[in-house]
N, C-alpha and C. Protein backbone atom coordinates (compact mmCIF):
# COMPACT_ATOMS: atom_id res chain seq x y z
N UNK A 1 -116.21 -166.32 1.83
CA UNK A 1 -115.37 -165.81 0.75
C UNK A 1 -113.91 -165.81 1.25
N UNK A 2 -112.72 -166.12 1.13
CA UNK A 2 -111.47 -166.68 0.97
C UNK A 2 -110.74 -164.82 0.27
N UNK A 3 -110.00 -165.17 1.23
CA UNK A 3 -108.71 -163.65 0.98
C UNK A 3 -108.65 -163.45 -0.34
N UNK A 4 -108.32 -164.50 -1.31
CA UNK A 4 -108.17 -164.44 -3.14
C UNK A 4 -109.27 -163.85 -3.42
N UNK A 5 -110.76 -164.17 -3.18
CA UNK A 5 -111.70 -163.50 -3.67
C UNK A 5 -111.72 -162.17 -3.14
N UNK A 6 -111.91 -161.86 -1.90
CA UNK A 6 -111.43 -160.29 -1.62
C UNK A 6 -110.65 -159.64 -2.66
N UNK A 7 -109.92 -160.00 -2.70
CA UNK A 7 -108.84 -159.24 -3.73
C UNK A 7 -109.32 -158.93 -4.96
N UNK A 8 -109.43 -160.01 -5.57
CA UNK A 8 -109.82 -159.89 -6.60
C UNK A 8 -111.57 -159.32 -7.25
N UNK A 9 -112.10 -159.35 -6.02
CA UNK A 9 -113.59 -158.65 -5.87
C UNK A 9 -112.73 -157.05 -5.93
N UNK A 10 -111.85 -156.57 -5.26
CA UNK A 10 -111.88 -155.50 -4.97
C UNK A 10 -110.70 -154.72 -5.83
N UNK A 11 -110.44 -155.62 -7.12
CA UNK A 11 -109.16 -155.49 -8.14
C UNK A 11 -110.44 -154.89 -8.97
N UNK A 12 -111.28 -155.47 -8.94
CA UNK A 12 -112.56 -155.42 -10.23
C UNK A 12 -113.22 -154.41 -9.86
N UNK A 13 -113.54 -153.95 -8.68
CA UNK A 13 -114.67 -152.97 -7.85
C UNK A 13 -114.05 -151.03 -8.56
N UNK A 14 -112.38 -151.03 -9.18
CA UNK A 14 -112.10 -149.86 -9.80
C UNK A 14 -111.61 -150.40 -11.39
N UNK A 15 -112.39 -149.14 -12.05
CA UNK A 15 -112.15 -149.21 -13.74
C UNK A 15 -111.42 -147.92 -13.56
N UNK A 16 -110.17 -148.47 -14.10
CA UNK A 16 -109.26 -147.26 -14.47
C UNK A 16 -110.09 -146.25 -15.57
N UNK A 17 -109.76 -144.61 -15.70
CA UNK A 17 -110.21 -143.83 -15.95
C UNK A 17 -108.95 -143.20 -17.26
N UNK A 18 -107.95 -142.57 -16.13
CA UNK A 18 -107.25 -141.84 -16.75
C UNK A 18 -105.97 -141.63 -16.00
N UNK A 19 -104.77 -141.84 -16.53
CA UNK A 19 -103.08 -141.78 -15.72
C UNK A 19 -103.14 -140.67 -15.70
N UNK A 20 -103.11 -140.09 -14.00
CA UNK A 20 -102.89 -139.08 -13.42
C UNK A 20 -101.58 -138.34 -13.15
N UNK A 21 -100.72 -139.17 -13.13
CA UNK A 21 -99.05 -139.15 -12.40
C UNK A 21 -98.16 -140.11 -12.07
N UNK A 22 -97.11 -140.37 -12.10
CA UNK A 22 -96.08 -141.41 -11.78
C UNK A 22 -94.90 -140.35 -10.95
N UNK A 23 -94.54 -141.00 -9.96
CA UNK A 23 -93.61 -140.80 -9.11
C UNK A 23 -92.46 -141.74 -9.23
N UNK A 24 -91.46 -141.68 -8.20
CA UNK A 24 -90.52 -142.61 -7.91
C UNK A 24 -91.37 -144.00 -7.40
N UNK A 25 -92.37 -144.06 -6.35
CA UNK A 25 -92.35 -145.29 -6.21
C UNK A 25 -93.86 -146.11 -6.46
N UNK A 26 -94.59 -144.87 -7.33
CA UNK A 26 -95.75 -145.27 -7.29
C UNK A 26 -96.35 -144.46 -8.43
N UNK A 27 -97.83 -145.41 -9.19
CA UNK A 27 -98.18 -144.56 -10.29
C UNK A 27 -99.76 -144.47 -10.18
N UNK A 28 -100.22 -143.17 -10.30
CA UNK A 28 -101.94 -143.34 -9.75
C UNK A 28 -102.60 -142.70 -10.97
N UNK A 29 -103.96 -143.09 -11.12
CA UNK A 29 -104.64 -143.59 -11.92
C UNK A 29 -105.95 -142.61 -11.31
N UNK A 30 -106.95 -142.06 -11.79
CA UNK A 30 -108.09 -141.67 -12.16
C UNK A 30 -109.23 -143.02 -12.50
N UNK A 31 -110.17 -143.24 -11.50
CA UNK A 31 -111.42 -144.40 -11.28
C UNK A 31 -112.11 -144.32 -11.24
N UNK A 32 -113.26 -145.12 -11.69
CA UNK A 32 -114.36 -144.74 -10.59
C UNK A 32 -114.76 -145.92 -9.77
N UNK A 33 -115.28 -145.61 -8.98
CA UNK A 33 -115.39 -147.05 -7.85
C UNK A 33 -117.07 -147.30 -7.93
N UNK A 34 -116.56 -148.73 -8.67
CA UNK A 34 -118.27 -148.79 -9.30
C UNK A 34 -119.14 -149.31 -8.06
N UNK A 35 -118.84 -149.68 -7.06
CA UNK A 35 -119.64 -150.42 -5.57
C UNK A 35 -120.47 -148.70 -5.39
N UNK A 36 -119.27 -148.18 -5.39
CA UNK A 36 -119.98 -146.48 -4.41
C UNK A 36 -120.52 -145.68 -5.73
N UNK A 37 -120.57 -145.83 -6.80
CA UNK A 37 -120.41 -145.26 -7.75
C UNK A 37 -119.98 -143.44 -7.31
N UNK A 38 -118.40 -143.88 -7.58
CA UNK A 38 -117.92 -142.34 -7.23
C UNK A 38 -116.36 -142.55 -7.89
N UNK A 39 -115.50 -141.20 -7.91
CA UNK A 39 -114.53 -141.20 -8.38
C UNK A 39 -113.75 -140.98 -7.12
N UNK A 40 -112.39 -142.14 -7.49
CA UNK A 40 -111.43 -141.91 -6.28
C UNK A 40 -110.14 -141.90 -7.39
N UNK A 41 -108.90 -141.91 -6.39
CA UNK A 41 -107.77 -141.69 -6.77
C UNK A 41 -107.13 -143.57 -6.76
N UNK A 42 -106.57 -143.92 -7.52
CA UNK A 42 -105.58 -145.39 -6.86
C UNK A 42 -104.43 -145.45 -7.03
N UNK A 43 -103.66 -145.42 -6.51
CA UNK A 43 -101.67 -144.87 -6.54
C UNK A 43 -101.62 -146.20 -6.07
N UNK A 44 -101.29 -146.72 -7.43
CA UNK A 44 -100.33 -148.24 -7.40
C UNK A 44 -98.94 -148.10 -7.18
N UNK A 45 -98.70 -149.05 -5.98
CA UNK A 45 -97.32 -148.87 -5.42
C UNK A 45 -96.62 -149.84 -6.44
N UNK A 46 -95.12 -149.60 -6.61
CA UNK A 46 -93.96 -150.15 -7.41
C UNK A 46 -93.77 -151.43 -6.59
N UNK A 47 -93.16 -152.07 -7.74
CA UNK A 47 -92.81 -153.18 -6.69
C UNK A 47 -91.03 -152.60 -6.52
N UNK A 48 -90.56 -152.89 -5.34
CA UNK A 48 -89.05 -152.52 -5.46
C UNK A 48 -88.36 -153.58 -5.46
N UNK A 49 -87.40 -153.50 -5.24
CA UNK A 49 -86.06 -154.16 -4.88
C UNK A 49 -86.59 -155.54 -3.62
N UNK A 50 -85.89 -156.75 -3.86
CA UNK A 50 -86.02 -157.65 -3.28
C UNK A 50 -85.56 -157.31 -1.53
N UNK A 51 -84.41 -156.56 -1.39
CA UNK A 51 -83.66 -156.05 -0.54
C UNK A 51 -85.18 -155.26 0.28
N UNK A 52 -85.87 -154.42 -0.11
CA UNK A 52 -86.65 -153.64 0.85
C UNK A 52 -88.26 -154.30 1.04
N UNK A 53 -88.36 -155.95 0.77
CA UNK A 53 -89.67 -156.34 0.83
C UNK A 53 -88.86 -156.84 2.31
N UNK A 54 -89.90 -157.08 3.18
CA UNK A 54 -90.55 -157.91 4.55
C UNK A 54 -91.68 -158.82 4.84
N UNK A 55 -91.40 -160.12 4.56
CA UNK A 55 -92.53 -160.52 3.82
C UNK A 55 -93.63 -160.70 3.06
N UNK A 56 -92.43 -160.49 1.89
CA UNK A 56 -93.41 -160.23 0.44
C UNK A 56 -94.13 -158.34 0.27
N UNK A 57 -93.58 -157.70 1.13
CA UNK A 57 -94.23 -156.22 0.71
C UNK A 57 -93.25 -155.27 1.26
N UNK A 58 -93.36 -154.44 0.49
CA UNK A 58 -92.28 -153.09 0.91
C UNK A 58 -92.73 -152.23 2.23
N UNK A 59 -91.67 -152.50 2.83
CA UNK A 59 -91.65 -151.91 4.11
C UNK A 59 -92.29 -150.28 3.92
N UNK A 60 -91.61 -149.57 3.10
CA UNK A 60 -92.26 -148.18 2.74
C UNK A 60 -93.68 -148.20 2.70
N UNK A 61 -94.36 -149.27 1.95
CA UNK A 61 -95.86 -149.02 1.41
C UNK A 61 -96.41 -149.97 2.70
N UNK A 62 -96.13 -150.32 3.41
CA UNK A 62 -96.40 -150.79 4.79
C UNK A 62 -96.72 -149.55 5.42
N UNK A 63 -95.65 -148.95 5.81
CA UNK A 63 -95.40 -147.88 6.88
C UNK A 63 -96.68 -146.47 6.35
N UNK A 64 -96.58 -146.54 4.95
CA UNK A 64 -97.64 -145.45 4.40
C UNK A 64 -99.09 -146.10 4.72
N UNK A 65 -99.39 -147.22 4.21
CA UNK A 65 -100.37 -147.98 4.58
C UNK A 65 -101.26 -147.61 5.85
N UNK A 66 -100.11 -147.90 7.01
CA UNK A 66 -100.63 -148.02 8.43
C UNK A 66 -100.98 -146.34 8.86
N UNK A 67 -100.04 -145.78 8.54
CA UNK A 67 -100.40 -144.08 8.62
C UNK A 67 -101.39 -143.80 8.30
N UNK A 68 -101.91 -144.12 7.20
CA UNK A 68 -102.60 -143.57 6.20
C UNK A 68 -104.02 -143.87 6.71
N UNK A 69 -104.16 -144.91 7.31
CA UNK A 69 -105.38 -146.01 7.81
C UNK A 69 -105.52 -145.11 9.13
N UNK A 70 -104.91 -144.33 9.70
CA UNK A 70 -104.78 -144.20 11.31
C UNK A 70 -105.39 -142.31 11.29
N UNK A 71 -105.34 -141.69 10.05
CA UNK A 71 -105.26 -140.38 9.93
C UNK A 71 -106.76 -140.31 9.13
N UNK A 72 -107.48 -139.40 10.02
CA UNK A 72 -109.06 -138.64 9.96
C UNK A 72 -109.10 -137.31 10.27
N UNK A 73 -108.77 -136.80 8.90
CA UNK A 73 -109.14 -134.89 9.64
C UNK A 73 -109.36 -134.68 7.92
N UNK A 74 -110.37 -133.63 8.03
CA UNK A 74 -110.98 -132.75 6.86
C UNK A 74 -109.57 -132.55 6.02
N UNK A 75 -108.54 -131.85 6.27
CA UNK A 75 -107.32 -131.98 5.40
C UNK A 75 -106.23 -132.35 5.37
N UNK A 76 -106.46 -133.76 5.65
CA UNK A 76 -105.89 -135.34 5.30
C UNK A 76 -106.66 -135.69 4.33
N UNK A 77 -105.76 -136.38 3.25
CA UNK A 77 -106.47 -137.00 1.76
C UNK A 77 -106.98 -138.25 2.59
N UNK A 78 -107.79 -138.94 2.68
CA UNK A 78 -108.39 -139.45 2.92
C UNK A 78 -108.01 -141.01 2.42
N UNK A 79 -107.65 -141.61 3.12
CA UNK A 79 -107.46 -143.65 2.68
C UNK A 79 -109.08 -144.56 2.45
N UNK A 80 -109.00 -144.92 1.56
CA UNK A 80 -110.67 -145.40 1.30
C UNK A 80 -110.43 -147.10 0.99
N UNK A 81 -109.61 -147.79 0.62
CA UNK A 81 -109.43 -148.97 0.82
C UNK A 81 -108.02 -148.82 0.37
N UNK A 82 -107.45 -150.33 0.41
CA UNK A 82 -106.19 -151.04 -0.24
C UNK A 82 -106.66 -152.71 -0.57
N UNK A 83 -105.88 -152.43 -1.61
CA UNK A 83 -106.01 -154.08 -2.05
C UNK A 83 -104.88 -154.46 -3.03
N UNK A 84 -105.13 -156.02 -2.78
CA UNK A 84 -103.16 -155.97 -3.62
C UNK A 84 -103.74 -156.83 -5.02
N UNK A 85 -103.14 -157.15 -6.06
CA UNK A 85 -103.69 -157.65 -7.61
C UNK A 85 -102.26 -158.16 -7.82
N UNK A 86 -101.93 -159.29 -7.97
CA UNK A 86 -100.76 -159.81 -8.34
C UNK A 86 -99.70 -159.78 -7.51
N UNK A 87 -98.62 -158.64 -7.90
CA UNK A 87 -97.72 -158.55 -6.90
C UNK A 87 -97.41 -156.98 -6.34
N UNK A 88 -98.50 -156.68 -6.82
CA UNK A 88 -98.95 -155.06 -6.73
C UNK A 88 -99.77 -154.48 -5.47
N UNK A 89 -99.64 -153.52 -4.90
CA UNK A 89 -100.06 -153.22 -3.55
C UNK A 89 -101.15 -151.62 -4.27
N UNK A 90 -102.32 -151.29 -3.88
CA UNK A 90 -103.27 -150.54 -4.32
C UNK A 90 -103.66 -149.84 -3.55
N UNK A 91 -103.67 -148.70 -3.37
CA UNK A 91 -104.19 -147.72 -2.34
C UNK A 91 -105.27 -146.67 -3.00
N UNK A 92 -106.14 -146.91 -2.42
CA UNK A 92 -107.65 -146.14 -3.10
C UNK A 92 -108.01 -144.76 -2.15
N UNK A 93 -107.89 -143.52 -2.63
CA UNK A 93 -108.23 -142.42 -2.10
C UNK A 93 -109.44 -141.41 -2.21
N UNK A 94 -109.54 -140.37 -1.73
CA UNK A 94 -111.06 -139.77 -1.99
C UNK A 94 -110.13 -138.60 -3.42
N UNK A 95 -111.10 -138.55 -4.45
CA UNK A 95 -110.67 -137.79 -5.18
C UNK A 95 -110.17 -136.45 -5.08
N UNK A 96 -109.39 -135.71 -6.22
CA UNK A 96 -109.42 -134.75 -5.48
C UNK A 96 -109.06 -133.39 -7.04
N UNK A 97 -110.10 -133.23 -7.81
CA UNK A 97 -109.78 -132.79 -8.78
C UNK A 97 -108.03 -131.83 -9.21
N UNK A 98 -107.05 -131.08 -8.64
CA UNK A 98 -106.71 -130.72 -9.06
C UNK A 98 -105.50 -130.08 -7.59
N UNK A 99 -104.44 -129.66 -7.98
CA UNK A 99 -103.62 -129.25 -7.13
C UNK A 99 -103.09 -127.41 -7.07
N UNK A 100 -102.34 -127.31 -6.21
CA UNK A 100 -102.68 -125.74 -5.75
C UNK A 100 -101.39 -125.34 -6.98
N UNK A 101 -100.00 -126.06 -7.52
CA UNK A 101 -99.57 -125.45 -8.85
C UNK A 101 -100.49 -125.15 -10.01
N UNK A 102 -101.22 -126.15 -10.53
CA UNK A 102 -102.31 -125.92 -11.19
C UNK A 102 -102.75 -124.71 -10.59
N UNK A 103 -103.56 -124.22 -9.83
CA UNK A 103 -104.56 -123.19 -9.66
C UNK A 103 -103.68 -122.14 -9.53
N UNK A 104 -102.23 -121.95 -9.29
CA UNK A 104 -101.73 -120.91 -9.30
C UNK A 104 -101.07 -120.39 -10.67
N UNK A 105 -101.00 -121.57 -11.51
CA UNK A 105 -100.38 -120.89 -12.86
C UNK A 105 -101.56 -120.97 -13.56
N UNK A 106 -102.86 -121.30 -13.58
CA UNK A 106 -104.01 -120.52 -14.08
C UNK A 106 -104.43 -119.03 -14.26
N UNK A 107 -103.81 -118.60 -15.57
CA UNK A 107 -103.90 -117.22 -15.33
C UNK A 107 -105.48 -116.72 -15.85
N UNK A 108 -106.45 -117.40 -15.87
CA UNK A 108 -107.60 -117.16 -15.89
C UNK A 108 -108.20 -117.39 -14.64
N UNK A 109 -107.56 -117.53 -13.56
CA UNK A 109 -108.08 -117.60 -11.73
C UNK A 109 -107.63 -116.83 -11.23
N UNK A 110 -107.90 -115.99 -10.66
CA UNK A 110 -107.72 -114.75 -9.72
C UNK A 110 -107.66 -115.32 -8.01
N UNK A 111 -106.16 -115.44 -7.60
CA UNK A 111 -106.48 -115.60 -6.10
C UNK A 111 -106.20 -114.11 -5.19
N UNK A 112 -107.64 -114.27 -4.62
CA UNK A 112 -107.56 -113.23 -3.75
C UNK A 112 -107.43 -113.48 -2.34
N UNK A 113 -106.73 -112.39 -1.98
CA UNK A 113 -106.12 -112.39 0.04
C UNK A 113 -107.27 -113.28 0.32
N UNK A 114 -108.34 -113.61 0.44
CA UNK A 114 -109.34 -114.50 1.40
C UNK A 114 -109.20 -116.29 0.79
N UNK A 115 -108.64 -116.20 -0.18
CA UNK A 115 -108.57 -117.27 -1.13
C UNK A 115 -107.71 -117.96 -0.57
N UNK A 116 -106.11 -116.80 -1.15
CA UNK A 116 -105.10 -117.67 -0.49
C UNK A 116 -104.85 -117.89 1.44
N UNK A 117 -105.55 -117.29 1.57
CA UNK A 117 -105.74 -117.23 3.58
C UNK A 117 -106.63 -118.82 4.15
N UNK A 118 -107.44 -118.56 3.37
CA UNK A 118 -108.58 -119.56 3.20
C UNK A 118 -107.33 -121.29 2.92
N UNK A 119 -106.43 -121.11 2.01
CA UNK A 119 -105.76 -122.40 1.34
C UNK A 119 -104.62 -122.59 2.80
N UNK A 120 -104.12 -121.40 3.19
CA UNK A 120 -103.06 -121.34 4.21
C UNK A 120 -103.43 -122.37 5.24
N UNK A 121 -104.61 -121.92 5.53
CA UNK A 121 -105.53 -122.28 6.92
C UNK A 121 -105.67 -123.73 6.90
N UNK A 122 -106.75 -124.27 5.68
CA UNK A 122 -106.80 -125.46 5.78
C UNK A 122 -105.39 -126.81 5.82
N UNK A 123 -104.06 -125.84 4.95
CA UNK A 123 -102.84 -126.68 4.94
C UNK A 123 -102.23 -126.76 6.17
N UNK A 124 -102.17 -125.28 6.93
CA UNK A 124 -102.19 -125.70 8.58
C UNK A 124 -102.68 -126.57 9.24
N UNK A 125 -103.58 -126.72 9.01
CA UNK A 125 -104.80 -127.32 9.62
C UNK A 125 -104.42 -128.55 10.32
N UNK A 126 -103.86 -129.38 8.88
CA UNK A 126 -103.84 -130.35 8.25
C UNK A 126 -101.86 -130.70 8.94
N UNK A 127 -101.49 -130.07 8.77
CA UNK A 127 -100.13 -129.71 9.26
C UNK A 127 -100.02 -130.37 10.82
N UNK A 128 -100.63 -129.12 11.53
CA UNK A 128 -101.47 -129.65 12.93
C UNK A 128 -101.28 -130.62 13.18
N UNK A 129 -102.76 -131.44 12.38
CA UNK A 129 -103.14 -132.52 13.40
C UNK A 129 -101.86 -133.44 12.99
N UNK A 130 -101.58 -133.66 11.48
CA UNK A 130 -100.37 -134.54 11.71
C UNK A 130 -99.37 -134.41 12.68
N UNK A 131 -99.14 -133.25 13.00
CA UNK A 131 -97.74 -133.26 14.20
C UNK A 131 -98.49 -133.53 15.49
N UNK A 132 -99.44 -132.93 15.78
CA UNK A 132 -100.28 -133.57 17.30
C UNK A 132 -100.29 -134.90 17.34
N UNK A 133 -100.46 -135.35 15.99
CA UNK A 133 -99.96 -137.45 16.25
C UNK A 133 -98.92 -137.54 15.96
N UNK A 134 -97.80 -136.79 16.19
CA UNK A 134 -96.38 -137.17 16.04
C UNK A 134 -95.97 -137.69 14.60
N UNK A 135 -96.69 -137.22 13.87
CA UNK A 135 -96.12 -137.45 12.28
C UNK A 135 -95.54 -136.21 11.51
N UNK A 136 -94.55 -136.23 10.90
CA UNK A 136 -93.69 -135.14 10.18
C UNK A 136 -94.06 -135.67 8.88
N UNK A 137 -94.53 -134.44 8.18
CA UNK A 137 -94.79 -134.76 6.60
C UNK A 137 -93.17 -134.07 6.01
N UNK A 138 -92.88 -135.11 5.33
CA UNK A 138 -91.46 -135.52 4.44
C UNK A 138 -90.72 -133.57 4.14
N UNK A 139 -90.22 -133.72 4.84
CA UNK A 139 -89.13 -132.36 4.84
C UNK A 139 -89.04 -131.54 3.24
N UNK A 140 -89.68 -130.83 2.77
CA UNK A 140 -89.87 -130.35 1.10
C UNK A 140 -91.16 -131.09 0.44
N UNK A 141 -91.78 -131.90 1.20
CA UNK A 141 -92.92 -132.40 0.59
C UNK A 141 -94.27 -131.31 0.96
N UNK A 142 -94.01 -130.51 1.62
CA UNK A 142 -95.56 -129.92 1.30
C UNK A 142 -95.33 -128.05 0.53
N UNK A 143 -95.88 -128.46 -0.94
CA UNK A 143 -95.43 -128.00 -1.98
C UNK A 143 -96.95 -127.91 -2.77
N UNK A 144 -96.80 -127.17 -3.87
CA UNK A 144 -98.13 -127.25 -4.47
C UNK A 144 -98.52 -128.30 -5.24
N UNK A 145 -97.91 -129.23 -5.49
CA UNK A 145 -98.42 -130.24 -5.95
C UNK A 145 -98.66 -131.26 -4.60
N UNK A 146 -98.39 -131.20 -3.88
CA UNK A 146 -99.01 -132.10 -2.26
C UNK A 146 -99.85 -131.68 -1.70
N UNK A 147 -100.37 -130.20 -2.40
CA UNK A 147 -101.83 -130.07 -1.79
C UNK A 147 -102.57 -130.18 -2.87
N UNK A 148 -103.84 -130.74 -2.54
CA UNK A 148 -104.96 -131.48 -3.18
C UNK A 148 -106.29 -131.05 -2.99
N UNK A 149 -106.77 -130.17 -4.41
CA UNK A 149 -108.30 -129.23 -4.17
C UNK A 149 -109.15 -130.10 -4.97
N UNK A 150 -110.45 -130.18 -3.96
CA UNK A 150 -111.36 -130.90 -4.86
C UNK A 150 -112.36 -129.64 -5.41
N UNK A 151 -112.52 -128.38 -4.75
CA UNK A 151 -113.06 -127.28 -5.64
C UNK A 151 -112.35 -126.03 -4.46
N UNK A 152 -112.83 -125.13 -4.64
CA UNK A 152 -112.19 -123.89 -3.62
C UNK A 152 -112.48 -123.82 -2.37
N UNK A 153 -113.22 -124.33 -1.76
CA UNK A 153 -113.41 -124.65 -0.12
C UNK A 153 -112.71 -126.01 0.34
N UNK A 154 -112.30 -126.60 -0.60
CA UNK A 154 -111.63 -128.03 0.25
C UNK A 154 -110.18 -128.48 -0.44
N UNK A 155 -109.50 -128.25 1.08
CA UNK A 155 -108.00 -128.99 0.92
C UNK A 155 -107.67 -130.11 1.64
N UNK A 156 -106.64 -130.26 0.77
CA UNK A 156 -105.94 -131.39 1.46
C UNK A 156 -104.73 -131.82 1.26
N UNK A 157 -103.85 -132.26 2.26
CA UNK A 157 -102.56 -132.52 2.12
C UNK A 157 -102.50 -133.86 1.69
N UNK A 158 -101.15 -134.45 0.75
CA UNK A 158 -101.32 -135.72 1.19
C UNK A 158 -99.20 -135.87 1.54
């Protein structure tokens, strides 16, 4: 099988669901990944400016790429493939129903001292190991929408 078919095996392998969010350089999407039959996340990177590609791909979604591939801990969002579709770069993640703004302006959720101790802990956690590998998560980026609950025992930064 030839790199084109990869791709395109693995363009087809997610059926978009539902637009989750758009950022500055990227817009992700709600899937399910019919190989595993499971739901992941896919934050399609932008294409930018001619000025910030390095052969043919943005240095940024490079540099996230390789991070992203290199980082294994319980609260790290988790990298589950990449694949590119045209001129588009695809990053496939472990789902993650809902974020900690959400759960805090839910005024039908009650967080209690063990709750929010419990959310502290795991964002530390997660904090941690990134700086033990010498990675700094983006100065104002860890916020309640950068942490990522898939139910009340599991976090994650991304």
């Amino acid at each position: 099988m030839d790199l084109a078919s990869i791709a395109l095996s693995s363009h087809k392998r997610y059926e978009k669901i539902k637009f989750l969010g758009e950022g500055q350089f990227a817009t992700v999407y709600k899937a399910k990944d019919l190989k595993e039959d499971r739901i992941v996340a896919v934050k399609k990177i932008k294409v930018g400016a001619k000025s910030e590609f390095n052969d043919g791909v943005n240095r940024t979604a490079l540099r996230e790429i390789k991070l992203q591939q290199e980082l294994h801990h319980p609260n790290i969002l988790g990298l589950l493939d990449v694949y590119g579709h045209k001129s588009n770069i695809s990053l496939v993640f472990d789902f993650m129903d809902t974020d900690l703004e959400i759960i805090i302006r839910d005024n039908k959720l009650v967080l209690t001292p063990a709750n929010i101790k419990a959310y502290t802990i795991m964002t530390l956690q997660g904090l941690e190991y990134l700086h033990t590998n010498f990675i700094l998560h983006r100065v104002g980026q860890i916020d309640s929408g950068n942490s990522r609950y898939a139910n009340t025992n599991d976090c994650s930064i991304y």
